[in-house]
Amino acid sequence: MRYSGFKVLMEGLTGNKGWKPVWREPDPKPDYDIIIVGGGGHGLATAYYLAKEFGEKRVAVLEKGWIGSGNIGRNTTIIRSNYLLKGNQPFYEKSLKMWEDLEQDFNYNAMVSQRGILNLIHNDPQRDAFVRRGNGMHLSGADAVLLDEKGIREMCPFLDFKNARFPIRGGLWQPRGGTVRHDAVAWGYARGADERGVDIIQNCEVTGFDIQDGVCTGVQTSRGAIKAKKVAVCVAGSSSRVMAQAGMRLPIESCVLQAFVTEGLKPVLPGVITFGAGHFYVSQSDKGGLVFGGDIDAYNTYAQRGNLPVVEDVCEGGMAVMPMIGRARLLRMWGGIMDMSMDGSPFIDKTHIDGLYFNGGWCYGGFKATPASGYCYAHLLSTDRPHETATAFRLDRFMTGHAIDEKGQGAQPNLH
Amino acid sequence: MIINHPLLGPRDAAEFVVKGDANLINRPDWQADDAAQQFYEYAYLRDNPAGEHRELWYHEQGDRSWLVVTRNTLTHEVTKVELARDVARAAGRSA
């Protein structure tokens, strides 16, 4: 079924009786060409592009719970391509370009809104760093505008420009950045994949990999054994747990990232705003709530809830940059588990086991990467070669000295 | 979370900095034949278990001692707190 304004009109006139479930609930077949482990945003996007762009006919997505129940449903919905390093930035710019065409591509309203993202500058060294970053963005074809204090005042008059400790001196603005309706991304990809014959199998937990003589030939699941020519793991947040079943240790630690939303307010924020002196970012959802977040809780955890010290830190950041946020009441807060990698950058690669592939390590930047991650993973799975924008995301890069460390923090995952 | 410091008693986790897996105490032998491989695994690879986890916490806003905290990563329950120097000495790491 193709969605359109005409379809909505016709259904409205005929009692809305024509709407059908948008994906099937098939039982697993005994074997597939490609099995994707994990029905989150990246896994569903991978399945969609495998079917649509690479002509793969026999693909299944196995999901432990229900699709979209992980971080695609728990993030702060921001899209942007304002990275610096050449291993990262072309990939994220590809992703942003894909976001721009996504809704037409999969015929689903994902509410992609390019309302811009503004990174504030508070001192001279930070301006130098952001000038450099902006130039890096231009080199990849992305957009970046350096604003002075006057420019920020025109755009966001409500910020605390007179903060004695963290005065606002300017900002780096990416007009093409913005926000997306996150759940709709999972649903849109699931619908598009299902339409093209992908089996999306929910409540099907992978409990082991069939590995013989260094070759992966299938998976054991809570719904029986399933054979596959290729098994593609895509379970960021649980990567270490799942890959341990294949005997692998990963350059990843798991931490929780908390996010917050206030009561609904009238439109007050023009776009996404990030504080440059602490870690705080905020946008306003179309329902009116201020959606914001900050640092991860620094300890290893698999519990989808955080602790109060980080809540306090995030709220202090908000009050320092935007004091009016203190008048809003907090409605909800939640946490999602992040694959924190050793350099803050992700992995899209083969493993040393033939037929077993890995996608993960997205730290807390996975949502914006969803379309390109799916496309590049599908490219790798179908052609056995990495996509040209994802050649740096190798699992063995720490062994060979090719880390992609945007912040230069070194192998300390909770600082990325 | 409350960390029951062996010398100072119960302290708020906000006073600490978390370093990560306590296996970082077990620095490999740099003269071993496969030292490069061992240091790669030591510096970059982690078990990252769901469940009991031994990890290094540094009491930065307190007495600046390093602790080995045994904590459950699913429930956040702290079951054991030791001085890292005791753990290191027991493993023959320091005099």
Tab-separated table of N, CA, C and O in Angstrom, chain A residues 18-130:
chain	number	residue	atom	x	y	z
A	18	GLY	N	-9.578	0.716	5.144
A	18	GLY	CA	-8.572	0.115	4.265
A	18	GLY	C	-7.179	0.032	4.846
A	18	GLY	O	-6.273	-0.498	4.216
A	19	TRP	N	-6.962	0.566	6.048
A	19	TRP	CA	-5.598	0.529	6.616
A	19	TRP	C	-5.277	-0.877	7.101
A	19	TRP	O	-6.086	-1.509	7.769
A	20	LYS	N	-4.123	-1.352	6.748
A	20	LYS	CA	-3.713	-2.725	7.114
A	20	LYS	C	-2.440	-2.655	7.949
A	20	LYS	O	-1.710	-1.661	7.898
A	21	PRO	N	-2.162	-3.719	8.718
A	21	PRO	CA	-0.846	-3.763	9.395
A	21	PRO	C	0.266	-3.590	8.365
A	21	PRO	O	0.154	-4.111	7.261
A	22	VAL	N	1.333	-2.858	8.739
A	22	VAL	CA	2.312	-2.503	7.709
A	22	VAL	C	3.461	-3.499	7.611
A	22	VAL	O	4.330	-3.343	6.768
A	23	TRP	N	3.528	-4.479	8.485
A	23	TRP	CA	4.469	-5.571	8.236
A	23	TRP	C	3.852	-6.880	8.710
A	23	TRP	O	3.009	-6.903	9.585
A	24	ARG	N	4.290	-7.962	8.079
A	24	ARG	CA	3.794	-9.294	8.442
A	24	ARG	C	4.441	-9.768	9.740
A	24	ARG	O	5.381	-9.151	10.211
A	25	GLU	N	3.943	-10.857	10.294
A	25	GLU	CA	4.604	-11.478	11.434
A	25	GLU	C	4.894	-12.929	11.082
A	25	GLU	O	4.243	-13.851	11.588
A	26	PRO	N	5.895	-13.151	10.220
A	26	PRO	CA	6.138	-14.515	9.719
A	26	PRO	C	6.872	-15.388	10.735
A	26	PRO	O	7.538	-14.877	11.642
A	27	ASP	N	6.717	-16.704	10.569
A	27	ASP	CA	7.553	-17.638	11.326
A	27	ASP	C	8.896	-17.745	10.619
A	27	ASP	O	8.974	-17.587	9.397
A	28	PRO	N	9.951	-18.020	11.385
A	28	PRO	CA	11.261	-18.125	10.728
A	28	PRO	C	11.316	-19.309	9.765
A	28	PRO	O	10.775	-20.377	10.050
A	29	LYS	N	11.953	-19.101	8.599
A	29	LYS	CA	12.226	-20.210	7.681
A	29	LYS	C	13.487	-20.937	8.166
A	29	LYS	O	14.229	-20.396	8.982
A	30	PRO	N	13.738	-22.148	7.651
A	30	PRO	CA	14.931	-22.884	8.124
A	30	PRO	C	16.239	-22.240	7.696
A	30	PRO	O	17.252	-22.406	8.373
A	31	ASP	N	16.236	-21.517	6.570
A	31	ASP	CA	17.501	-20.885	6.183
A	31	ASP	C	17.265	-19.632	5.348
A	31	ASP	O	16.217	-19.475	4.710
A	32	TYR	N	18.280	-18.750	5.416
A	32	TYR	CA	18.243	-17.483	4.689
A	32	TYR	C	19.620	-17.233	4.065
A	32	TYR	O	20.603	-17.874	4.442
A	33	ASP	N	19.673	-16.291	3.135
A	33	ASP	CA	20.979	-15.850	2.639
A	33	ASP	C	21.661	-14.981	3.697
A	33	ASP	O	22.842	-15.141	3.981
A	34	ILE	N	20.884	-14.026	4.234
A	34	ILE	CA	21.456	-13.093	5.214
A	34	ILE	C	20.503	-12.971	6.398
A	34	ILE	O	19.311	-12.712	6.223
A	35	ILE	N	21.055	-13.177	7.596
A	35	ILE	CA	20.298	-12.934	8.821
A	35	ILE	C	20.873	-11.703	9.492
A	35	ILE	O	22.083	-11.608	9.708
A	36	ILE	N	20.008	-10.751	9.815
A	36	ILE	CA	20.423	-9.575	10.585
A	36	ILE	C	19.959	-9.777	12.020
A	36	ILE	O	18.763	-10.001	12.270
A	37	VAL	N	20.895	-9.747	12.945
A	37	VAL	CA	20.564	-9.913	14.356
A	37	VAL	C	20.346	-8.526	14.944
A	37	VAL	O	21.276	-7.731	15.039
A	38	GLY	N	19.126	-8.217	15.318
A	38	GLY	CA	18.820	-6.913	15.900
A	38	GLY	C	17.886	-6.102	15.018
A	38	GLY	O	18.263	-5.676	13.941
A	39	GLY	N	16.645	-5.922	15.499
A	39	GLY	CA	15.644	-5.174	14.737
A	39	GLY	C	15.495	-3.761	15.260
A	39	GLY	O	14.399	-3.300	15.565
A	40	GLY	N	16.624	-3.072	15.368
A	40	GLY	CA	16.581	-1.648	15.704
A	40	GLY	C	16.657	-0.824	14.435
A	40	GLY	O	16.478	-1.337	13.325
A	41	GLY	N	16.928	0.450	14.586
A	41	GLY	CA	16.994	1.331	13.423
A	41	GLY	C	18.024	0.859	12.421
A	41	GLY	O	17.738	0.732	11.227
A	42	HIS	N	19.243	0.567	12.896
A	42	HIS	CA	20.312	0.195	11.968
A	42	HIS	C	20.028	-1.155	11.311
A	42	HIS	O	20.286	-1.344	10.127
A	43	GLY	N	19.517	-2.116	12.075
A	43	GLY	CA	19.236	-3.438	11.532
A	43	GLY	C	18.137	-3.380	10.473
A	43	GLY	O	18.252	-3.988	9.402
A	44	LEU	N	17.076	-2.638	10.769
A	44	LEU	CA	15.973	-2.527	9.818
A	44	LEU	C	16.402	-1.757	8.574
A	44	LEU	O	16.021	-2.096	7.449
A	45	ALA	N	17.222	-0.715	8.775
A	45	ALA	CA	17.732	0.039	7.625
A	45	ALA	C	18.602	-0.864	6.755
A	45	ALA	O	18.527	-0.825	5.520
A	46	THR	N	19.417	-1.696	7.388
A	46	THR	CA	20.267	-2.627	6.643
A	46	THR	C	19.409	-3.566	5.793
A	46	THR	O	19.671	-3.778	4.603
A	47	ALA	N	18.353	-4.109	6.418
A	47	ALA	CA	17.462	-5.024	5.692
A	47	ALA	C	16.800	-4.307	4.525
A	47	ALA	O	16.698	-4.849	3.408
A	48	TYR	N	16.359	-3.075	4.764
A	48	TYR	CA	15.681	-2.296	3.720
A	48	TYR	C	16.593	-2.087	2.516
A	48	TYR	O	16.205	-2.330	1.367
A	49	TYR	N	17.831	-1.650	2.780
A	49	TYR	CA	18.736	-1.366	1.664
A	49	TYR	C	19.234	-2.652	1.001
A	49	TYR	O	19.485	-2.668	-0.205
A	50	LEU	N	19.374	-3.732	1.776
A	50	LEU	CA	19.733	-5.016	1.160
A	50	LEU	C	18.691	-5.408	0.125
A	50	LEU	O	19.014	-5.849	-0.987
A	51	ALA	N	17.413	-5.247	0.497
A	51	ALA	CA	16.340	-5.654	-0.403
A	51	ALA	C	16.172	-4.658	-1.544
A	51	ALA	O	15.985	-5.048	-2.697
A	52	LYS	N	16.254	-3.370	-1.233
A	52	LYS	CA	15.911	-2.357	-2.237
A	52	LYS	C	17.079	-2.043	-3.161
A	52	LYS	O	16.899	-1.960	-4.373
A	53	GLU	N	18.272	-1.884	-2.603
A	53	GLU	CA	19.395	-1.403	-3.407
A	53	GLU	C	20.298	-2.534	-3.897
A	53	GLU	O	21.010	-2.374	-4.874
A	54	PHE	N	20.325	-3.641	-3.165
A	54	PHE	CA	21.276	-4.695	-3.508
A	54	PHE	C	20.585	-5.986	-3.962
A	54	PHE	O	21.247	-6.997	-4.184
A	55	GLY	N	19.253	-5.954	-4.094
A	55	GLY	CA	18.513	-7.061	-4.687
A	55	GLY	C	18.558	-8.363	-3.913
A	55	GLY	O	18.364	-9.433	-4.485
A	56	GLU	N	18.810	-8.300	-2.620
A	56	GLU	CA	18.835	-9.546	-1.839
A	56	GLU	C	17.397	-9.989	-1.563
A	56	GLU	O	16.560	-9.200	-1.123
A	57	LYS	N	17.115	-11.270	-1.838
A	57	LYS	CA	15.734	-11.765	-1.744
A	57	LYS	C	15.457	-12.508	-0.437
A	57	LYS	O	14.317	-12.563	0.003
A	58	ARG	N	16.470	-13.152	0.112
A	58	ARG	CA	16.223	-14.035	1.262
A	58	ARG	C	16.923	-13.470	2.497
A	58	ARG	O	18.011	-13.876	2.876
A	59	VAL	N	16.248	-12.498	3.111
A	59	VAL	CA	16.818	-11.777	4.253
A	59	VAL	C	15.840	-11.866	5.419
A	59	VAL	O	14.624	-11.778	5.228
A	60	ALA	N	16.379	-12.059	6.632
A	60	ALA	CA	15.541	-12.033	7.831
A	60	ALA	C	16.164	-11.100	8.859
A	60	ALA	O	17.389	-10.980	8.938
A	61	VAL	N	15.309	-10.432	9.625
A	61	VAL	CA	15.744	-9.645	10.776
A	61	VAL	C	15.235	-10.354	12.021
A	61	VAL	O	14.031	-10.600	12.144
A	62	LEU	N	16.152	-10.719	12.925
A	62	LEU	CA	15.747	-11.367	14.175
A	62	LEU	C	15.823	-10.342	15.304
A	62	LEU	O	16.852	-9.696	15.494
A	63	GLU	N	14.735	-10.208	16.047
A	63	GLU	CA	14.698	-9.224	17.132
A	63	GLU	C	14.268	-9.917	18.420
A	63	GLU	O	13.267	-10.627	18.450
A	64	LYS	N	15.032	-9.675	19.478
A	64	LYS	CA	14.772	-10.302	20.777
A	64	LYS	C	13.405	-9.889	21.329
A	64	LYS	O	12.648	-10.705	21.841
A	65	GLY	N	13.096	-8.604	21.271
A	65	GLY	CA	11.820	-8.106	21.785
A	65	GLY	C	10.919	-7.694	20.644
A	65	GLY	O	10.605	-8.492	19.771
A	66	TRP	N	10.509	-6.442	20.624
A	66	TRP	CA	9.759	-5.911	19.487
A	66	TRP	C	10.659	-4.927	18.753
A	66	TRP	O	11.567	-4.350	19.339
A	67	ILE	N	10.393	-4.756	17.450
A	67	ILE	CA	11.309	-3.913	16.662
A	67	ILE	C	11.257	-2.461	17.157
A	67	ILE	O	10.227	-1.976	17.602
A	68	GLY	N	12.418	-1.840	17.091
A	68	GLY	CA	12.505	-0.438	17.513
A	68	GLY	C	12.427	-0.261	19.011
A	68	GLY	O	12.119	0.830	19.500
A	69	SER	N	12.723	-1.305	19.787
A	69	SER	CA	12.574	-1.203	21.241
A	69	SER	C	13.878	-0.803	21.932
A	69	SER	O	13.926	-0.677	23.142
A	70	GLY	N	14.924	-0.576	21.163
A	70	GLY	CA	16.195	-0.170	21.777
A	70	GLY	C	16.410	1.325	21.612
A	70	GLY	O	15.504	2.126	21.850
A	71	ASN	N	17.612	1.685	21.177
A	71	ASN	CA	17.979	3.096	21.191
A	71	ASN	C	17.311	3.931	20.095
A	71	ASN	O	17.292	5.151	20.207
A	72	ILE	N	16.729	3.284	19.076
A	72	ILE	CA	15.987	4.074	18.082
A	72	ILE	C	14.762	4.701	18.753
A	72	ILE	O	14.264	5.731	18.300
A	73	GLY	N	14.312	4.107	19.849
A	73	GLY	CA	13.176	4.674	20.573
A	73	GLY	C	13.573	5.447	21.812
A	73	GLY	O	12.710	5.867	22.593
A	74	ARG	N	14.884	5.652	22.036
A	74	ARG	CA	15.321	6.228	23.311
A	74	ARG	C	16.293	7.386	23.134
A	74	ARG	O	16.987	7.762	24.070
A	75	ASN	N	16.379	7.951	21.936
A	75	ASN	CA	17.403	8.966	21.693
A	75	ASN	C	16.802	10.371	21.701
A	75	ASN	O	15.613	10.554	21.949
A	76	THR	N	17.639	11.378	21.407
A	76	THR	CA	17.149	12.754	21.383
A	76	THR	C	16.955	13.261	19.952
A	76	THR	O	16.918	14.464	19.725
A	77	THR	N	16.878	12.368	18.991
A	77	THR	CA	16.349	12.572	17.628
A	77	THR	C	17.143	13.561	16.763
A	77	THR	O	16.632	14.047	15.773
A	78	ILE	N	18.387	13.842	17.139
A	78	ILE	CA	19.129	14.880	16.419
A	78	ILE	C	19.854	14.284	15.215
A	78	ILE	O	20.461	13.212	15.316
A	79	ILE	N	19.797	14.991	14.088
A	79	ILE	CA	20.610	14.625	12.928
A	79	ILE	C	21.543	15.780	12.587
A	79	ILE	O	21.196	16.950	12.747
A	80	ARG	N	22.761	15.445	12.170
A	80	ARG	CA	23.773	16.461	11.878
A	80	ARG	C	24.939	15.782	11.186
A	80	ARG	O	25.056	14.551	11.221
A	81	SER	N	25.805	16.572	10.560
A	81	SER	CA	27.052	16.007	10.021
A	81	SER	C	28.160	17.006	10.317
A	81	SER	O	28.752	17.575	9.418
A	82	ASN	N	28.432	17.229	11.593
A	82	ASN	CA	29.441	18.219	11.973
A	82	ASN	C	30.619	17.557	12.675
A	82	ASN	O	30.996	17.928	13.778
A	83	TYR	N	31.174	16.551	11.985
A	83	TYR	CA	32.378	15.891	12.489
A	83	TYR	C	33.606	16.515	11.844
A	83	TYR	O	33.495	17.369	10.969
A	84	LEU	N	34.771	16.068	12.258
A	84	LEU	CA	36.006	16.675	11.774
A	84	LEU	C	36.832	15.715	10.921
A	84	LEU	O	37.281	16.070	9.846
A	85	LEU	N	37.043	14.500	11.409
A	85	LEU	CA	38.046	13.615	10.812
A	85	LEU	C	37.541	12.964	9.527
A	85	LEU	O	36.355	12.685	9.369
A	86	LYS	N	38.480	12.693	8.619
A	86	LYS	CA	38.073	12.195	7.300
A	86	LYS	C	37.542	10.767	7.349
A	86	LYS	O	36.873	10.329	6.421
A	87	GLY	N	37.866	10.031	8.418
A	87	GLY	CA	37.262	8.700	8.565
A	87	GLY	C	35.784	8.774	8.891
A	87	GLY	O	35.029	7.846	8.624
A	88	ASN	N	35.363	9.873	9.523
A	88	ASN	CA	33.983	10.023	9.984
A	88	ASN	C	33.127	10.903	9.086
A	88	ASN	O	32.023	10.543	8.699
A	89	GLN	N	33.622	12.120	8.792
A	89	GLN	CA	32.757	13.167	8.270
A	89	GLN	C	32.068	12.814	6.944
A	89	GLN	O	30.869	13.032	6.811
A	90	PRO	N	32.778	12.227	5.950
A	90	PRO	CA	32.063	11.881	4.709
A	90	PRO	C	30.928	10.891	4.946
A	90	PRO	O	29.881	10.957	4.293
A	91	PHE	N	31.122	9.999	5.907
A	91	PHE	CA	30.073	9.031	6.244
A	91	PHE	C	28.842	9.744	6.808
A	91	PHE	O	27.704	9.495	6.397
A	92	TYR	N	29.075	10.663	7.750
A	92	TYR	CA	27.930	11.336	8.369
A	92	TYR	C	27.267	12.300	7.400
A	92	TYR	O	26.053	12.542	7.476
A	93	GLU	N	28.042	12.871	6.465
A	93	GLU	CA	27.429	13.735	5.450
A	93	GLU	C	26.583	12.894	4.489
A	93	GLU	O	25.502	13.311	4.082
A	94	LYS	N	27.052	11.694	4.174
A	94	LYS	CA	26.214	10.791	3.366
A	94	LYS	C	24.903	10.516	4.098
A	94	LYS	O	23.830	10.515	3.506
A	95	SER	N	25.022	10.308	5.413
A	95	SER	CA	23.830	10.013	6.200
A	95	SER	C	22.859	11.195	6.172
A	95	SER	O	21.650	11.016	5.993
A	96	LEU	N	23.385	12.412	6.322
A	96	LEU	CA	22.512	13.584	6.322
A	96	LEU	C	21.833	13.747	4.960
A	96	LEU	O	20.648	14.080	4.876
A	97	LYS	N	22.575	13.488	3.883
A	97	LYS	CA	21.966	13.551	2.548
A	97	LYS	C	20.847	12.518	2.423
A	97	LYS	O	19.804	12.771	1.817
A	98	MET	N	21.081	11.327	3.010
A	98	MET	CA	20.051	10.291	2.933
A	98	MET	C	18.820	10.677	3.748
A	98	MET	O	17.692	10.385	3.368
A	99	TRP	N	19.038	11.343	4.903
A	99	TRP	CA	17.883	11.821	5.689
A	99	TRP	C	17.019	12.757	4.840
A	99	TRP	O	15.789	12.739	4.913
A	100	GLU	N	17.692	13.596	4.031
A	100	GLU	CA	16.943	14.598	3.255
A	100	GLU	C	15.989	13.953	2.253
A	100	GLU	O	14.962	14.524	1.929
A	101	ASP	N	16.353	12.763	1.763
A	101	ASP	CA	15.516	12.084	0.768
A	101	ASP	C	14.722	10.911	1.351
A	101	ASP	O	14.028	10.208	0.626
A	102	LEU	N	14.866	10.692	2.640
A	102	LEU	CA	14.391	9.436	3.228
A	102	LEU	C	12.886	9.225	3.051
A	102	LEU	O	12.429	8.151	2.669
A	103	GLU	N	12.102	10.268	3.351
A	103	GLU	CA	10.650	10.067	3.364
A	103	GLU	C	10.113	9.730	1.975
A	103	GLU	O	9.228	8.883	1.837
A	104	GLN	N	10.681	10.396	0.931
A	104	GLN	CA	10.275	10.053	-0.434
A	104	GLN	C	10.740	8.650	-0.768
A	104	GLN	O	10.047	7.898	-1.439
A	105	ASP	N	11.924	8.292	-0.261
A	105	ASP	CA	12.506	6.997	-0.592
A	105	ASP	C	11.670	5.857	-0.021
A	105	ASP	O	11.362	4.900	-0.716
A	106	PHE	N	11.306	5.943	1.258
A	106	PHE	CA	10.544	4.805	1.819
A	106	PHE	C	9.059	5.102	2.012
A	106	PHE	O	8.342	4.326	2.626
A	107	ASN	N	8.581	6.218	1.459
A	107	ASN	CA	7.144	6.537	1.464
A	107	ASN	C	6.549	6.441	2.864
A	107	ASN	O	5.598	5.715	3.133
A	108	TYR	N	7.140	7.155	3.788
A	108	TYR	CA	6.654	7.124	5.168
A	108	TYR	C	7.012	8.460	5.797
A	108	TYR	O	8.095	8.994	5.549
A	109	ASN	N	6.111	9.003	6.584
A	109	ASN	CA	6.357	10.320	7.174
A	109	ASN	C	7.220	10.190	8.424
A	109	ASN	O	6.745	9.780	9.477
A	110	ALA	N	8.502	10.513	8.300
A	110	ALA	CA	9.408	10.438	9.450
A	110	ALA	C	9.626	11.823	10.065
A	110	ALA	O	10.436	11.977	10.970
A	111	MET	N	8.891	12.819	9.577
A	111	MET	CA	8.937	14.172	10.157
A	111	MET	C	10.370	14.699	10.219
A	111	MET	O	10.789	15.272	11.231
A	112	VAL	N	11.119	14.489	9.132
A	112	VAL	CA	12.483	15.036	9.062
A	112	VAL	C	12.370	16.554	9.014
A	112	VAL	O	11.710	17.104	8.140
A	113	SER	N	12.973	17.216	9.977
A	113	SER	CA	12.853	18.670	10.099
A	113	SER	C	14.235	19.295	10.189
A	113	SER	O	14.914	19.176	11.204
A	114	GLN	N	14.645	19.969	9.103
A	114	GLN	CA	15.994	20.560	9.083
A	114	GLN	C	15.942	21.961	9.678
A	114	GLN	O	16.007	22.955	8.964
A	115	ARG	N	15.847	21.975	11.002
A	115	ARG	CA	15.711	23.251	11.695
A	115	ARG	C	17.054	23.804	12.150
A	115	ARG	O	17.120	24.840	12.777
A	116	GLY	N	18.130	23.094	11.841
A	116	GLY	CA	19.473	23.602	12.125
A	116	GLY	C	19.999	23.184	13.478
A	116	GLY	O	19.243	22.923	14.415
A	117	ILE	N	21.320	23.080	13.575
A	117	ILE	CA	21.956	22.793	14.864
A	117	ILE	C	23.034	23.842	15.108
A	117	ILE	O	23.826	24.170	14.223
A	118	LEU	N	23.024	24.383	16.318
A	118	LEU	CA	23.918	25.479	16.690
A	118	LEU	C	24.822	25.028	17.838
A	118	LEU	O	24.341	24.683	18.913
A	119	ASN	N	26.141	25.001	17.587
A	119	ASN	CA	27.117	24.686	18.639
A	119	ASN	C	27.706	25.997	19.141
A	119	ASN	O	28.361	26.717	18.393
A	120	LEU	N	27.475	26.296	20.402
A	120	LEU	CA	27.900	27.594	20.935
A	120	LEU	C	29.394	27.630	21.230
A	120	LEU	O	30.009	26.617	21.594
A	121	ILE	N	29.961	28.833	21.074
A	121	ILE	CA	31.381	29.089	21.336
A	121	ILE	C	31.479	30.026	22.536
A	121	ILE	O	30.763	31.025	22.600
A	122	HIS	N	32.379	29.700	23.481
A	122	HIS	CA	32.473	30.506	24.700
A	122	HIS	C	33.838	31.131	24.918
A	122	HIS	O	34.013	31.913	25.845
A	123	ASN	N	34.827	30.770	24.115
A	123	ASN	CA	36.160	31.350	24.294
A	123	ASN	C	36.950	31.255	22.987
A	123	ASN	O	36.501	30.641	22.017
A	124	ASP	N	38.130	31.854	22.967
A	124	ASP	CA	38.889	31.947	21.718
A	124	ASP	C	39.396	30.597	21.203
A	124	ASP	O	39.268	30.307	20.008
A	125	PRO	N	39.991	29.758	22.070
A	125	PRO	CA	40.452	28.466	21.546
A	125	PRO	C	39.317	27.644	20.950
A	125	PRO	O	39.501	26.942	19.953
A	126	GLN	N	38.147	27.768	21.554
A	126	GLN	CA	36.998	27.022	21.044
A	126	GLN	C	36.594	27.552	19.668
A	126	GLN	O	36.222	26.772	18.790
A	127	ARG	N	36.696	28.864	19.472
A	127	ARG	CA	36.393	29.414	18.147
A	127	ARG	C	37.366	28.838	17.115
A	127	ARG	O	36.970	28.418	16.030
A	128	ASP	N	38.664	28.815	17.474
A	128	ASP	CA	39.657	28.244	16.552
A	128	ASP	C	39.286	26.801	16.184
A	128	ASP	O	39.351	26.407	15.022
A	129	ALA	N	38.908	26.021	17.225
A	129	ALA	CA	38.578	24.617	16.990
A	129	ALA	C	37.351	24.498	16.086
A	129	ALA	O	37.304	23.640	15.193
A	130	PHE	N	36.368	25.370	16.286
A	130	PHE	CA	35.139	25.282	15.487
A	130	PHE	C	35.360	25.803	14.058
A	130	PHE	O	34.703	25.339	13.131
